[in-house]
mmCIF file of C-alpha atoms in Angstrom:
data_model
loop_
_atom_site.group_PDB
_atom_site.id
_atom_site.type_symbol
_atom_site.label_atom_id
_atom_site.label_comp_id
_atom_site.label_asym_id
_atom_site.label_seq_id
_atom_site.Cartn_x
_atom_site.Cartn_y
_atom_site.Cartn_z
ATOM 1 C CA UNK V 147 -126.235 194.763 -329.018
ATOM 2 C CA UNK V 148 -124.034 193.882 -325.914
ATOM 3 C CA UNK V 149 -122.560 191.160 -327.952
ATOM 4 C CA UNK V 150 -121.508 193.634 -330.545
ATOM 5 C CA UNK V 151 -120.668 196.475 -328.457
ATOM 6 C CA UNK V 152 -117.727 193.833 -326.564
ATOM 7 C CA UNK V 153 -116.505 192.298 -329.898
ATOM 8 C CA UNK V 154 -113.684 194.832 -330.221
ATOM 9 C CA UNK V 155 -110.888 193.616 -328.626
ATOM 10 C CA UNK V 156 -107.750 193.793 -330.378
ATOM 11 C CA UNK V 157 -105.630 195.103 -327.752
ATOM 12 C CA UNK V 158 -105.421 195.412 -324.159
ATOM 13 C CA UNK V 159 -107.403 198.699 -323.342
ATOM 14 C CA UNK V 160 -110.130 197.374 -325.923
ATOM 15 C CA UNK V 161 -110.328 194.363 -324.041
ATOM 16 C CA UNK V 162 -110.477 196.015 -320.806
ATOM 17 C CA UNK V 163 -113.177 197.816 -322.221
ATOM 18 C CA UNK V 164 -115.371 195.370 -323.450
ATOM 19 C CA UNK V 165 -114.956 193.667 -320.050
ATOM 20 C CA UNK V 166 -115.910 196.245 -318.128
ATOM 21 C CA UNK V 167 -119.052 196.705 -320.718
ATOM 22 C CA UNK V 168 -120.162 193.327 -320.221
ATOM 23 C CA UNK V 169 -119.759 193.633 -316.660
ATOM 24 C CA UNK V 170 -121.345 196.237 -315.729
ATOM 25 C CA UNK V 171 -124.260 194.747 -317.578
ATOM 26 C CA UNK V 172 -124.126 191.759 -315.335
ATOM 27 C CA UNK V 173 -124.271 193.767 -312.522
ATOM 28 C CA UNK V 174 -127.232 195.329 -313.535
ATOM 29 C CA UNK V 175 -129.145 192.588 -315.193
ATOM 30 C CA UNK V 176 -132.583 192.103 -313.651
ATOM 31 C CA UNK V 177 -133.268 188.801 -314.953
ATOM 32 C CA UNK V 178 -131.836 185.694 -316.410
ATOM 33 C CA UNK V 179 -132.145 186.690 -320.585
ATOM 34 C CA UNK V 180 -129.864 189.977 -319.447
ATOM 35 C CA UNK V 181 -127.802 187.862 -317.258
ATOM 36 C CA UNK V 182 -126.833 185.459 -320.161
ATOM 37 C CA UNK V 183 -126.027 187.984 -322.456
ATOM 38 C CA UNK V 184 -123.474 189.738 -320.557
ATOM 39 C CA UNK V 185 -122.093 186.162 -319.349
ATOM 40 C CA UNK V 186 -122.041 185.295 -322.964
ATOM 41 C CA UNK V 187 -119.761 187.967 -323.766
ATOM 42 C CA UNK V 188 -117.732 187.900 -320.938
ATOM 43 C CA UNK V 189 -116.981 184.043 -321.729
ATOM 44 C CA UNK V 190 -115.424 184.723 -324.285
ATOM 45 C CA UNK V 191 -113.015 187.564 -323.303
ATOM 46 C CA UNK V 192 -109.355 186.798 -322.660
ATOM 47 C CA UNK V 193 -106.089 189.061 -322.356
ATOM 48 C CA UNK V 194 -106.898 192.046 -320.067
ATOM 49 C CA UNK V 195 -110.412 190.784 -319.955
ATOM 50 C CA UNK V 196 -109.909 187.452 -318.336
ATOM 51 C CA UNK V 197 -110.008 187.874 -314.828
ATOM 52 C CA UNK V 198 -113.495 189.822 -315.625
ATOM 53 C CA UNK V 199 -114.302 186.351 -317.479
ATOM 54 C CA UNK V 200 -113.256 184.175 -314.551
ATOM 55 C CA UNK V 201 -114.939 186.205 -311.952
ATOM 56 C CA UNK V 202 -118.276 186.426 -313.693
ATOM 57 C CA UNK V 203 -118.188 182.774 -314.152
ATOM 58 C CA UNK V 204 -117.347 181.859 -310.561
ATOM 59 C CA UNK V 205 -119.943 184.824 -309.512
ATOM 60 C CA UNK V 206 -123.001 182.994 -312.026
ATOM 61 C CA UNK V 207 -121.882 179.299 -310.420
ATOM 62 C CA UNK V 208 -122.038 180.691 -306.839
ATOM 63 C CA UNK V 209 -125.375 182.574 -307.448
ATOM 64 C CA UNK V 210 -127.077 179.105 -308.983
ATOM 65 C CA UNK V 211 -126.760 177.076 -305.871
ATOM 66 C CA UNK V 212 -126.905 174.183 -307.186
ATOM 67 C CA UNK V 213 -130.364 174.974 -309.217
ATOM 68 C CA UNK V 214 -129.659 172.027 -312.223
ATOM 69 C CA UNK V 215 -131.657 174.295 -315.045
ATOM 70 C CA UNK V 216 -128.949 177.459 -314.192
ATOM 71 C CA UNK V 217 -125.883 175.493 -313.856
ATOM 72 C CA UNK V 218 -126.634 174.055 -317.723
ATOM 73 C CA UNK V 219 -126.309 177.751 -318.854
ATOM 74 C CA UNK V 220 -123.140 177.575 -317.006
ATOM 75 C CA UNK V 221 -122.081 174.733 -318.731
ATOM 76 C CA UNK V 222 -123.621 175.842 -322.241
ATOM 77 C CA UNK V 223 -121.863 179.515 -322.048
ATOM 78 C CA UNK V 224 -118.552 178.230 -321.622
ATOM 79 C CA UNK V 225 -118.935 175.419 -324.504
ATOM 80 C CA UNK V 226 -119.869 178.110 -326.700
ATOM 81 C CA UNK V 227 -117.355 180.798 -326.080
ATOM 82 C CA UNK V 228 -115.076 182.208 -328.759
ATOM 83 C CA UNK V 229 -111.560 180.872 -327.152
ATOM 84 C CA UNK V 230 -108.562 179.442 -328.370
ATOM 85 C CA UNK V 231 -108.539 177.018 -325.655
ATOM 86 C CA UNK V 232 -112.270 176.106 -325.669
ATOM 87 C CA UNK V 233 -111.992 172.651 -326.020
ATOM 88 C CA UNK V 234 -109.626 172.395 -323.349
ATOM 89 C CA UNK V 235 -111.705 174.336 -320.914
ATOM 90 C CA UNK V 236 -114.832 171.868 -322.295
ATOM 91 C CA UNK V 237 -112.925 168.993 -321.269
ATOM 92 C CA UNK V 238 -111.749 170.254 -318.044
ATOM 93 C CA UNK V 239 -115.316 170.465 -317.170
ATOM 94 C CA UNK V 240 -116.311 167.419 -317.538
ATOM 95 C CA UNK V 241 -114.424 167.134 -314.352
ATOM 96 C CA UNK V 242 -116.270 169.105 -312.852
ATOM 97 C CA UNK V 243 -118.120 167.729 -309.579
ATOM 98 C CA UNK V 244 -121.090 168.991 -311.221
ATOM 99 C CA UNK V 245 -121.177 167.107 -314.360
ATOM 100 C CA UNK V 246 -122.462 163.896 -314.871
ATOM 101 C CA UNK V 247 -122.640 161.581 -318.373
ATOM 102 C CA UNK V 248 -125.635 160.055 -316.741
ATOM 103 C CA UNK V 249 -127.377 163.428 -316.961
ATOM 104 C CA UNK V 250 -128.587 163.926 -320.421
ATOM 105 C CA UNK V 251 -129.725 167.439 -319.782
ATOM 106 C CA UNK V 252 -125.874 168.289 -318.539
ATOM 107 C CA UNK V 253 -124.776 166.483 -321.438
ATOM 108 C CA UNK V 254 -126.149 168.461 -324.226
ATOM 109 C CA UNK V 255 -125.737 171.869 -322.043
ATOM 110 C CA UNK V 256 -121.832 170.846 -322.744
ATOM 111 C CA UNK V 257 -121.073 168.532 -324.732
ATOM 112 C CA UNK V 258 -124.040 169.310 -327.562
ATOM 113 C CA UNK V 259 -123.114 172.940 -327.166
ATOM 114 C CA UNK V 260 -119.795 172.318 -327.942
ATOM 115 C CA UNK V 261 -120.610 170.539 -331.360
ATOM 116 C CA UNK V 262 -122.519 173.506 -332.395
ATOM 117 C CA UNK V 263 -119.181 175.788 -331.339
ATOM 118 C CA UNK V 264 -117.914 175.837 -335.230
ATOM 119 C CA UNK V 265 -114.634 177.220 -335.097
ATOM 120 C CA UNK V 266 -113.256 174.760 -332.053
ATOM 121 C CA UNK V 267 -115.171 171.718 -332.895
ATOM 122 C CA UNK V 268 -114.254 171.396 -336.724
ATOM 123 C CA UNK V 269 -110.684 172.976 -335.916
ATOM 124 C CA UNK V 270 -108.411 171.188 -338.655
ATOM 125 C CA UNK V 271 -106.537 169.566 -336.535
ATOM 126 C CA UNK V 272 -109.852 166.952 -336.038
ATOM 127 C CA UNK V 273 -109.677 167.531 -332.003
ATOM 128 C CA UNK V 274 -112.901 168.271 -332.016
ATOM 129 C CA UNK V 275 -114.209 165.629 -333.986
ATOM 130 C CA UNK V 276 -112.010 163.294 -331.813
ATOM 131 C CA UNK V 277 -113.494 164.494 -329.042
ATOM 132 C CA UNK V 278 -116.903 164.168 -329.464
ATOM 133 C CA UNK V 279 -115.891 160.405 -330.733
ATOM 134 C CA UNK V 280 -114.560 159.790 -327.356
ATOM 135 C CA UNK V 281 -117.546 161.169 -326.064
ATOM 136 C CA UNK V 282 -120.175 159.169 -327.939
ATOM 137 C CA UNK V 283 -118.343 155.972 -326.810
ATOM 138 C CA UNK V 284 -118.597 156.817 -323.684
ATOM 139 C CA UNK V 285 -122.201 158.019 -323.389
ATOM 140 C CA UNK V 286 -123.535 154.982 -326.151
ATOM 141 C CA UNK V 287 -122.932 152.719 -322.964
ATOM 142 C CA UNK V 288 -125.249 155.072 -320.219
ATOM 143 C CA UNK V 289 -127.478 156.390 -322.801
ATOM 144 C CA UNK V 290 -127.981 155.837 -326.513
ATOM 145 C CA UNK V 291 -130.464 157.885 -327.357
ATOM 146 C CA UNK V 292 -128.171 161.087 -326.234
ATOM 147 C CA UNK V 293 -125.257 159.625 -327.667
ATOM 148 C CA UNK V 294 -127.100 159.010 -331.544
ATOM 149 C CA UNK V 295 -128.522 162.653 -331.483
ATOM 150 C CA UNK V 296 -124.825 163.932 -330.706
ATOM 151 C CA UNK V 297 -123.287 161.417 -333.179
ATOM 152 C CA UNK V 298 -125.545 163.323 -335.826
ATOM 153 C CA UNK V 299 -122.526 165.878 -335.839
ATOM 154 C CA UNK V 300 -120.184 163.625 -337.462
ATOM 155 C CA UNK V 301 -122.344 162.342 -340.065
ATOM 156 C CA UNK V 302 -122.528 165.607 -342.154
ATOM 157 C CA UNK V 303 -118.300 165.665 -343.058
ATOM 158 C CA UNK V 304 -119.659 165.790 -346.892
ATOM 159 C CA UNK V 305 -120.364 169.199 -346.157
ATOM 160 C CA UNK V 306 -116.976 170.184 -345.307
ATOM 161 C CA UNK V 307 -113.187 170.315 -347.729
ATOM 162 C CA UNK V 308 -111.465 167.419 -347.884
ATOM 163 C CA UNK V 309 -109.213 167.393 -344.866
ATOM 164 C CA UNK V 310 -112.223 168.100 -342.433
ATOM 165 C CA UNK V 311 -114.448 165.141 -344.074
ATOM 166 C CA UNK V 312 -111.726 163.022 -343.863
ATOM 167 C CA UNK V 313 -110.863 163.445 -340.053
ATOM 168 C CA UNK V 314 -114.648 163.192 -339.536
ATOM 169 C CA UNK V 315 -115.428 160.462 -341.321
ATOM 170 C CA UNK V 316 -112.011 158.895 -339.331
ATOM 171 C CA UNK V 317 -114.165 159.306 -336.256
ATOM 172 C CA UNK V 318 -117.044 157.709 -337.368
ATOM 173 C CA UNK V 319 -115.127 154.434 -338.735
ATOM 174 C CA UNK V 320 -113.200 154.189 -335.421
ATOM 175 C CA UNK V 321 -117.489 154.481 -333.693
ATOM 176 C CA UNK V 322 -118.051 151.388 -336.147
ATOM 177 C CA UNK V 323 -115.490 148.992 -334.844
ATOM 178 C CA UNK V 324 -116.856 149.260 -331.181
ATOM 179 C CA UNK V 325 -119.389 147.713 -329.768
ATOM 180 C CA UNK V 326 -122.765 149.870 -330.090
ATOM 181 C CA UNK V 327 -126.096 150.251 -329.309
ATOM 182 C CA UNK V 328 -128.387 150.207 -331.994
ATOM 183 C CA UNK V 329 -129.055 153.388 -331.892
ATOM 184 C CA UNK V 330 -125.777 155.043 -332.235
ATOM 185 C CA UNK V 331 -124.697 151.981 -334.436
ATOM 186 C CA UNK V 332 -127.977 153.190 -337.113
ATOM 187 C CA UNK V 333 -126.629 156.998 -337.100
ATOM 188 C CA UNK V 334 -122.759 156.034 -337.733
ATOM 189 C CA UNK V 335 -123.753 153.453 -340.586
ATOM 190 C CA UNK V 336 -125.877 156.345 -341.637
ATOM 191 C CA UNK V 337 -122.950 158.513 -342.024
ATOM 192 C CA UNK V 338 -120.299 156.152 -343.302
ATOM 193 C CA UNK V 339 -122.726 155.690 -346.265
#
């Protein structure tokens, strides 16, 4: 309901609004399923309700302490948030101090989580797709099994128009000209069938 209640935000006051919704619900949350849901929403605001967003984020990191399972929702909420500039902010945390490729835990708390972000990760422009391409020859070399499950989001570019497909399928025959393991080398010969 939260979720709904904060998705009208068309202009400033609305956006104020929603922000202050959401985070008075984080305030009040008494566990973690409450806590994520008004973090959820509040990832996502921007305009008036951006500093609410920044400050709830900052507030969630600092609470963690460091706890690995906590800071993945971290990572995952962020991934998943309905911004213009999510797949800036997804790269700008893999920066972080706190992320690792070596991690496969942190990996799919961002990285996965951003594949399953629709609207940013199949944006037409293909950033997305070349993204997670980057990605997946990166991660092939520390861990292959993490980097064929992610590489199973670029095999499915028959379900998707023309332009989309094409950028996807782009990324996969760019993954076939590098060296790979044989895992991630099965799933991309998979989808370039």
């Amino acid at each position: 309901v939260l979720g709904y209640l904060t998705c009208i935000k068309e202009t400033g006051d609305e956006q104020k609004a929603a922000a202050d919704l959401a985070t008075a619900h984080y305030d009040s949350a008494t566990g973690m399923t409450d806590k994520m849901a008004a973090l959820g929403a509040l990832a996502s605001m921007d305009g008036e309700g951006a500093d609410a967003r920044d400050a709830a984020l900052q507030r969630f990191y600092d609470e963690a302490e460091g706890d690995a399972l906590v800071l993945n929702k971290w990572f995952s909420v962020q991934a998943l948030a309905n911004l213009p500039d999510v797949l800036d902010r997804v790269k700008a945390l893999i920066e972080h101090p706190d992320f690792t490729l070596s991690n496969p835990n942190r990996c799919r708390s961002l990285i996965s989580a951003f594949t399953m972000n629709a609207a940013p990760f199949h944006a037409e422009n293909g950033e997305g797709y070349e993204f997670i391409g980057k990605m997946l020859a990166e991660l092939d070399a520390l861990n292959p099994q993490i980097s064929s499950r992610m590489g199973s989001s670029l095999i499915q570019w028959r379900r998707f128009g023309d332009n989309r497909a094409t950028l996807m399928k782009a990324e996969l025959q760019k993954l076939s000209e590098m060296k790979l393991s044989d895992d991630l080398f099965e799933i991309v010969q998979r989808g370039l069938k």
